[in-house]
Tab-separated table of C-alpha atoms (C1' of nucleotides) in Angstrom:
chain	number	residue	atom	x	y	z
A	1	MET	CA	4.862	-20.477	12.932
A	2	ALA	CA	5.445	-23.834	11.799
A	3	THR	CA	2.895	-25.491	14.234
A	4	LYS	CA	3.989	-28.553	15.547
A	5	GLY	CA	2.320	-31.125	17.568
A	6	MET	CA	-1.221	-30.216	16.529
A	7	GLN	CA	-2.178	-33.512	17.729
A	8	THR	CA	-1.581	-33.413	21.170
A	9	ALA	CA	-4.014	-34.790	23.569
A	10	THR	CA	-5.373	-31.358	24.810
A	11	ALA	CA	-8.780	-31.128	25.063
A	12	GLY	CA	-10.815	-29.386	22.408
A	13	THR	CA	-9.314	-27.788	19.113
A	14	ASP	CA	-5.883	-25.869	19.338
A	15	PRO	CA	-7.087	-22.444	19.718
A	16	GLU	CA	-4.776	-21.229	17.153
A	17	LEU	CA	-6.107	-23.399	14.361
A	18	ALA	CA	-9.146	-21.485	14.905
A	19	CYS	CA	-7.143	-18.495	12.719
A	20	PRO	CA	-7.510	-20.657	9.416
A	21	ILE	CA	-5.130	-18.089	7.539
A	22	GLY	CA	-2.169	-18.548	9.440
A	23	PRO	CA	-0.308	-21.164	6.961
A	24	VAL	CA	-1.304	-18.918	4.116
A	25	VAL	CA	0.666	-15.823	5.750
A	26	ASP	CA	3.749	-17.775	6.153
A	27	ILE	CA	3.637	-18.593	2.402
A	28	VAL	CA	2.570	-15.344	0.967
A	29	PHE	CA	3.755	-12.626	3.509
A	30	SER	CA	6.997	-13.804	4.852
A	31	ARG	CA	9.818	-11.205	4.341
A	32	TRP	CA	10.775	-10.454	0.586
A	33	THR	CA	8.248	-12.504	-0.880
A	34	THR	CA	5.625	-9.858	-1.671
A	35	PRO	CA	8.099	-7.562	-3.453
A	36	ILE	CA	9.381	-10.512	-5.489
A	37	LEU	CA	6.013	-11.884	-6.442
A	38	TRP	CA	4.917	-8.662	-7.312
A	39	SER	CA	7.998	-7.651	-9.441
A	40	LEU	CA	7.683	-11.033	-11.263
A	41	HIS	CA	3.649	-10.177	-11.604
A	42	THR	CA	4.025	-6.775	-13.159
A	43	HIS	CA	7.197	-7.089	-15.010
A	44	GLY	CA	6.931	-10.626	-16.170
A	45	ARG	CA	9.678	-13.332	-16.093
A	46	GLN	CA	13.132	-11.961	-15.249
A	47	ARG	CA	16.643	-12.980	-14.778
A	48	PHE	CA	18.478	-13.190	-11.593
A	49	VAL	CA	20.185	-10.165	-11.677
A	50	GLU	CA	17.191	-8.325	-13.079
A	51	LEU	CA	15.430	-9.383	-9.843
A	52	GLU	CA	18.475	-8.366	-7.716
A	53	ARG	CA	18.225	-4.746	-9.328
A	54	GLY	CA	14.705	-4.426	-9.345
A	55	ILE	CA	14.296	-4.957	-5.784
A	56	ALA	CA	16.433	-2.633	-3.745
A	57	ARG	CA	18.779	-3.767	-1.086
A	58	ILE	CA	18.209	-7.334	-1.270
A	59	THR	CA	21.276	-9.356	-1.250
A	60	PRO	CA	21.933	-12.289	-3.426
A	61	LYS	CA	21.961	-14.866	-0.969
A	62	VAL	CA	18.738	-13.755	0.460
A	63	LEU	CA	17.326	-13.514	-3.222
A	64	THR	CA	18.111	-17.321	-3.728
A	65	GLN	CA	16.795	-18.090	-0.392
A	66	ARG	CA	13.496	-16.757	-0.986
A	67	LEU	CA	13.149	-17.975	-4.564
A	68	ARG	CA	13.759	-21.357	-3.645
A	69	GLN	CA	10.995	-21.139	-1.160
A	70	LEU	CA	8.749	-19.785	-3.638
A	71	GLU	CA	9.754	-22.428	-5.888
A	72	ARG	CA	9.189	-25.044	-3.458
A	73	ASP	CA	5.779	-23.759	-2.736
A	74	GLY	CA	4.724	-23.777	-6.219
A	75	LEU	CA	4.193	-20.184	-6.671
A	76	VAL	CA	7.439	-19.510	-9.032
A	77	VAL	CA	8.814	-21.279	-11.834
A	78	ARG	CA	12.786	-21.653	-12.364
A	79	THR	CA	14.014	-22.254	-15.785
A	80	TYR	CA	17.866	-22.819	-16.389
A	81	HIS	CA	19.257	-22.529	-19.562
A	82	PRO	CA	22.634	-24.309	-19.692
A	83	GLU	CA	24.698	-21.635	-21.439
A	84	VAL	CA	27.836	-20.023	-20.920
A	85	PRO	CA	27.278	-17.553	-19.324
A	86	PRO	CA	24.334	-19.267	-17.637
A	87	ARG	CA	20.899	-17.875	-17.925
A	88	VAL	CA	18.381	-18.610	-15.287
A	89	GLU	CA	14.550	-17.157	-15.503
A	90	TYR	CA	12.219	-16.709	-13.116
A	91	GLU	CA	8.449	-16.567	-13.628
A	92	ILE	CA	5.320	-16.474	-11.562
A	93	SER	CA	3.395	-19.884	-11.922
A	94	GLU	CA	-0.298	-20.331	-12.414
A	95	LEU	CA	-0.720	-21.040	-8.581
A	96	GLY	CA	1.269	-17.752	-7.839
A	97	ARG	CA	-1.008	-15.670	-10.384
A	98	SER	CA	-3.827	-16.987	-8.605
A	99	LEU	CA	-2.631	-14.384	-6.027
A	100	ALA	CA	-3.194	-11.260	-8.033
A	101	PRO	CA	-6.889	-10.670	-7.087
A	102	LEU	CA	-5.766	-10.903	-3.301
A	103	PHE	CA	-2.827	-8.419	-4.125
A	104	ALA	CA	-5.264	-6.187	-5.864
A	105	HIS	CA	-7.284	-6.152	-2.769
A	106	LEU	CA	-4.572	-5.652	-0.501
A	107	ALA	CA	-3.556	-2.444	-2.837
A	108	GLU	CA	-6.918	-1.286	-2.557
A	109	TRP	CA	-7.335	-1.453	1.076
A	110	ALA	CA	-4.018	0.485	1.310
A	111	THR	CA	-4.920	3.507	-1.028
A	112	ASP	CA	-8.123	3.673	1.117
A	113	ASN	CA	-6.635	3.248	4.635
A	114	LEU	CA	-2.949	3.697	4.932
A	115	ASP	CA	-3.486	7.542	6.105
A	116	LYS	CA	-5.922	6.374	8.662
A	117	VAL	CA	-3.352	4.260	9.972
A	118	GLU	CA	-0.914	6.951	10.003
A	119	GLN	CA	-3.238	9.568	11.529
A	120	SER	CA	-4.165	7.156	14.315
A	121	ARG	CA	-0.132	6.490	15.056
A	122	HIS	CA	-0.083	10.315	15.227
A	123	ASP	CA	-2.864	10.621	17.515
A	124	TYR	CA	-1.667	7.875	19.670
A	125	ASP	CA	2.285	9.174	20.134
A	126	ALA	CA	0.678	12.904	20.736
A	127	ASP	CA	-1.218	11.166	23.740
A	128	SER	CA	1.672	9.310	25.015
A	129	ALA	CA	3.736	12.482	25.173
B	1	MET	CA	10.659	-3.367	6.616
B	2	ALA	CA	10.857	0.107	7.777
B	3	THR	CA	11.896	1.775	4.951
B	4	LYS	CA	13.959	4.943	5.822
B	5	GLY	CA	15.524	7.365	3.347
B	6	MET	CA	13.049	7.116	0.736
B	7	GLN	CA	13.590	10.682	-0.438
B	8	THR	CA	17.402	9.880	-1.336
B	9	ALA	CA	18.679	11.685	-4.459
B	10	THR	CA	19.217	8.303	-6.403
B	11	ALA	CA	17.893	8.465	-9.875
B	12	GLY	CA	14.306	7.260	-10.788
B	13	THR	CA	11.778	5.756	-8.253
B	14	ASP	CA	12.921	3.619	-5.353
B	15	PRO	CA	12.162	0.144	-6.850
B	16	GLU	CA	11.157	-1.116	-3.470
B	17	LEU	CA	8.211	1.344	-3.417
B	18	ALA	CA	7.301	-0.329	-6.829
B	19	CYS	CA	5.507	-2.667	-4.326
B	20	PRO	CA	2.570	-0.918	-3.379
B	21	ILE	CA	1.642	-3.378	-0.456
B	22	GLY	CA	4.939	-3.631	1.309
B	23	PRO	CA	3.429	-1.086	4.210
B	24	VAL	CA	0.511	-2.905	4.661
B	25	VAL	CA	1.982	-6.244	5.022
B	26	ASP	CA	4.150	-4.935	8.061
B	27	ILE	CA	0.710	-3.557	9.324
B	28	VAL	CA	-1.349	-6.480	9.358
B	29	PHE	CA	0.709	-9.622	8.818
B	30	SER	CA	3.474	-9.196	11.224
B	31	ARG	CA	3.629	-11.900	13.839
B	32	TRP	CA	0.827	-12.804	15.917
B	33	THR	CA	-1.463	-9.718	14.277
B	34	THR	CA	-3.576	-12.165	12.455
B	35	PRO	CA	-4.548	-14.660	15.202
B	36	ILE	CA	-5.019	-11.556	17.337
B	37	LEU	CA	-7.425	-9.817	14.721
B	38	TRP	CA	-9.073	-13.107	13.874
B	39	SER	CA	-10.096	-13.989	17.340
B	40	LEU	CA	-11.228	-10.287	18.276
B	41	HIS	CA	-13.551	-10.588	14.863
B	42	THR	CA	-14.892	-13.682	15.347
B	43	HIS	CA	-15.376	-13.662	19.172
B	44	GLY	CA	-15.884	-9.853	19.859
B	45	ARG	CA	-14.754	-7.916	22.617
B	46	GLN	CA	-12.185	-9.746	25.010
B	47	ARG	CA	-10.380	-9.399	28.306
B	48	PHE	CA	-6.641	-9.985	28.130
B	49	VAL	CA	-6.722	-13.061	29.888
B	50	GLU	CA	-9.373	-14.547	27.434
B	51	LEU	CA	-6.850	-13.460	24.607
B	52	GLU	CA	-4.130	-15.020	26.210
B	53	ARG	CA	-6.175	-18.283	26.402
B	54	GLY	CA	-7.822	-18.266	23.098
B	55	ILE	CA	-4.221	-17.959	21.240
B	56	ALA	CA	-2.030	-20.785	22.029
B	57	ARG	CA	1.229	-20.290	23.084
B	58	ILE	CA	1.575	-16.478	23.290
B	59	THR	CA	3.015	-14.925	26.113
B	60	PRO	CA	1.731	-12.055	28.143
B	61	LYS	CA	4.808	-9.877	27.165
B	62	VAL	CA	4.161	-10.541	23.600
B	63	LEU	CA	0.525	-10.259	23.628
B	64	THR	CA	0.818	-6.980	25.088
B	65	GLN	CA	3.460	-5.819	22.311
B	66	ARG	CA	0.945	-6.847	19.405
B	67	LEU	CA	-2.026	-5.387	21.295
B	68	ARG	CA	-0.071	-2.014	21.734
B	69	GLN	CA	0.948	-1.948	18.453
B	70	LEU	CA	-2.629	-2.862	16.933
B	71	GLU	CA	-3.761	-0.086	19.159
B	72	ARG	CA	-1.505	2.394	17.939
B	73	ASP	CA	-2.458	1.495	14.243
B	74	GLY	CA	-5.825	1.963	14.934
B	75	LEU	CA	-7.254	-1.608	14.485
B	76	VAL	CA	-7.923	-2.432	18.003
B	77	VAL	CA	-9.688	-0.730	20.693
B	78	ARG	CA	-8.490	-0.732	24.190
B	79	THR	CA	-10.905	0.253	26.958
B	80	TYR	CA	-9.430	0.379	30.785
B	81	HIS	CA	-12.014	0.007	33.563
B	82	PRO	CA	-10.500	1.213	36.840
B	83	GLU	CA	-11.875	-1.578	38.741
B	84	VAL	CA	-10.685	-3.867	41.359
B	85	PRO	CA	-9.530	-6.232	39.910
B	86	PRO	CA	-8.584	-4.026	36.782
B	87	ARG	CA	-10.798	-5.038	34.155
B	88	VAL	CA	-9.359	-4.264	30.764
B	89	GLU	CA	-11.395	-4.892	27.153
B	90	TYR	CA	-9.936	-5.153	23.555
B	91	GLU	CA	-12.528	-4.978	20.489
B	92	ILE	CA	-11.830	-4.592	16.994
B	93	SER	CA	-12.008	-0.932	15.411
B	94	GLU	CA	-14.137	0.037	12.667
B	95	LEU	CA	-11.060	0.437	10.809
B	96	GLY	CA	-9.794	-3.258	11.711
B	97	ARG	CA	-13.332	-4.679	10.704
B	98	SER	CA	-12.622	-3.018	7.265
B	99	LEU	CA	-10.150	-5.933	6.498
B	100	ALA	CA	-12.750	-8.526	7.090
B	101	PRO	CA	-13.334	-8.945	3.426
B	102	LEU	CA	-9.606	-9.222	3.003
B	103	PHE	CA	-9.266	-11.873	5.275
B	104	ALA	CA	-12.232	-13.765	3.981
B	105	HIS	CA	-10.558	-13.640	0.715
B	106	LEU	CA	-7.148	-15.020	2.363
B	107	ALA	CA	-9.123	-17.869	3.832
B	108	GLU	CA	-10.620	-18.649	0.317
B	109	TRP	CA	-7.502	-18.825	-1.108
B	110	ALA	CA	-6.120	-20.951	1.632
B	111	THR	CA	-9.023	-23.483	1.193
B	112	ASP	CA	-8.560	-23.476	-2.550
B	113	ASN	CA	-4.905	-23.741	-2.805
B	114	LEU	CA	-3.098	-24.961	0.271
B	115	ASP	CA	-3.010	-28.293	-0.885
B	116	LYS	CA	-1.443	-27.320	-4.041
B	117	VAL	CA	1.424	-25.537	-2.074
B	118	GLU	CA	1.538	-29.082	-0.298
B	119	GLN	CA	1.957	-31.041	-3.326
B	120	SER	CA	4.593	-28.839	-4.736
B	121	ARG	CA	6.236	-28.899	-1.649
B	122	HIS	CA	6.216	-32.731	-1.419
B	123	ASP	CA	7.334	-32.968	-5.188
B	124	TYR	CA	10.161	-30.536	-5.008
B	125	ASP	CA	11.347	-32.405	-1.917
B	126	ALA	CA	11.024	-35.788	-3.643
B	127	ASP	CA	13.303	-34.288	-6.750
B	128	SER	CA	15.852	-32.945	-4.583
B	129	ALA	CA	16.550	-36.575	-3.081
C	1	DC	C1'	25.983	-14.649	-14.911
C	2	DA	C1'	23.858	-17.149	-10.793
C	3	DG	C1'	24.758	-18.295	-7.364
C	4	DT	C1'	27.712	-20.463	-2.685
C	5	DA	C1'	30.480	-20.129	1.771
C	6	DT	C1'	31.619	-18.091	5.792
C	7	DC	C1'	31.083	-14.988	9.622
C	8	DC	C1'	28.639	-12.021	12.392
C	9	DG	C1'	25.473	-8.573	14.925
C	10	DG	C1'	20.886	-7.196	16.006
C	11	DC	C1'	16.367	-8.369	17.134
C	12	DC	C1'	12.720	-10.607	18.562
C	13	DG	C1'	10.458	-13.658	20.931
C	14	DG	C1'	10.181	-17.032	24.859
C	15	DA	C1'	10.893	-18.298	29.997
C	16	DT	C1'	10.712	-16.728	34.241
C	17	DA	C1'	9.714	-13.783	37.895
C	18	DC	C1'	7.384	-9.966	39.846
C	19	DT	C1'	3.758	-5.633	40.751
C	20	DG	C1'	-0.260	-2.241	41.165
D	1	DC	C1'	-6.442	-9.141	36.563
D	2	DA	C1'	-3.205	-6.955	33.473
D	3	DG	C1'	0.403	-6.240	32.746
D	4	DT	C1'	5.984	-4.916	33.393
D	5	DA	C1'	11.087	-6.081	34.432
D	6	DT	C1'	14.966	-9.088	33.193
D	7	DC	C1'	17.807	-12.065	31.058
D	8	DC	C1'	18.892	-14.988	27.337
D	9	DG	C1'	19.062	-17.929	22.860
D	10	DG	C1'	18.481	-18.877	17.881
D	11	DC	C1'	17.609	-17.180	14.016
D	12	DC	C1'	17.506	-14.305	10.273
D	13	DG	C1'	19.396	-11.478	7.378
D	14	DG	C1'	23.158	-8.470	5.940
D	15	DA	C1'	28.143	-7.843	4.280
D	16	DT	C1'	31.989	-9.797	2.492
D	17	DA	C1'	34.458	-12.718	-0.503
D	18	DC	C1'	34.664	-16.281	-3.537
D	19	DT	C1'	33.370	-19.999	-7.825
D	20	DG	C1'	31.647	-22.867	-11.689
DNA sequence: CAGTATCCGGCCGGATACTG
DNA sequence: CAGTATCCGGCCGGATACTG
């Protein structure tokens, strides 16, 4: 959703900009970022392998990619300890921690409404058949 | 992120299930769903073309797909008026409206913290070079 | 341990054209 | 108007193997 060319000469405002949460969705809710942030938030500082084991089915390559992105966005702090064997620790940053109420809010919505979504899907599929 | 096989015989709880917001993210924050819900929420009931015009760069095929998904999940209500030419109207459902505080929360986080993310990216890129 | 390198398949979204 | 049909390219993530 990287929006290029926002300053085109089209009349009026870019309609996509009318949705003010687009950028934040890309940052916080791209694939794997929520499980990573959640794990870091609830279990505290963790090493690479710990994260790898804690998050089912993620591959090291993808975990690295996501962690780099999160680090670049300032949501996660990476600490490298030059030992043998090397030790790297990841922890959630202040900025990342500021997402906690949002996540709680999301979790609350889930517990309140996920079954309604499930029900709706069931009904919809029944009607289609 | 469709999690199959949650009831496998692996010892302990599936670690990915430890993140309780995974399913909700798939429902609410998959591509194009936020602009669609946002538009429906702020501009009220809209016809297909109105949505198509209001959301920049979305194609009719993709808009249809997303609207169907949203309808199936119970977040959007579709009303078909059998006229000539046909008229179809989409509006946000009760369930969809229940996301409003969440979206407001997200928008608030964005205004408060998006510049920090931007700054962090800038710093990160500067260090890499 | 904490990654990187390489290859590869699938899927999703975009473009285009067409229809009841 | 409100879609559907078809084709197609790119990208992302998964699998696998290897390294300082």
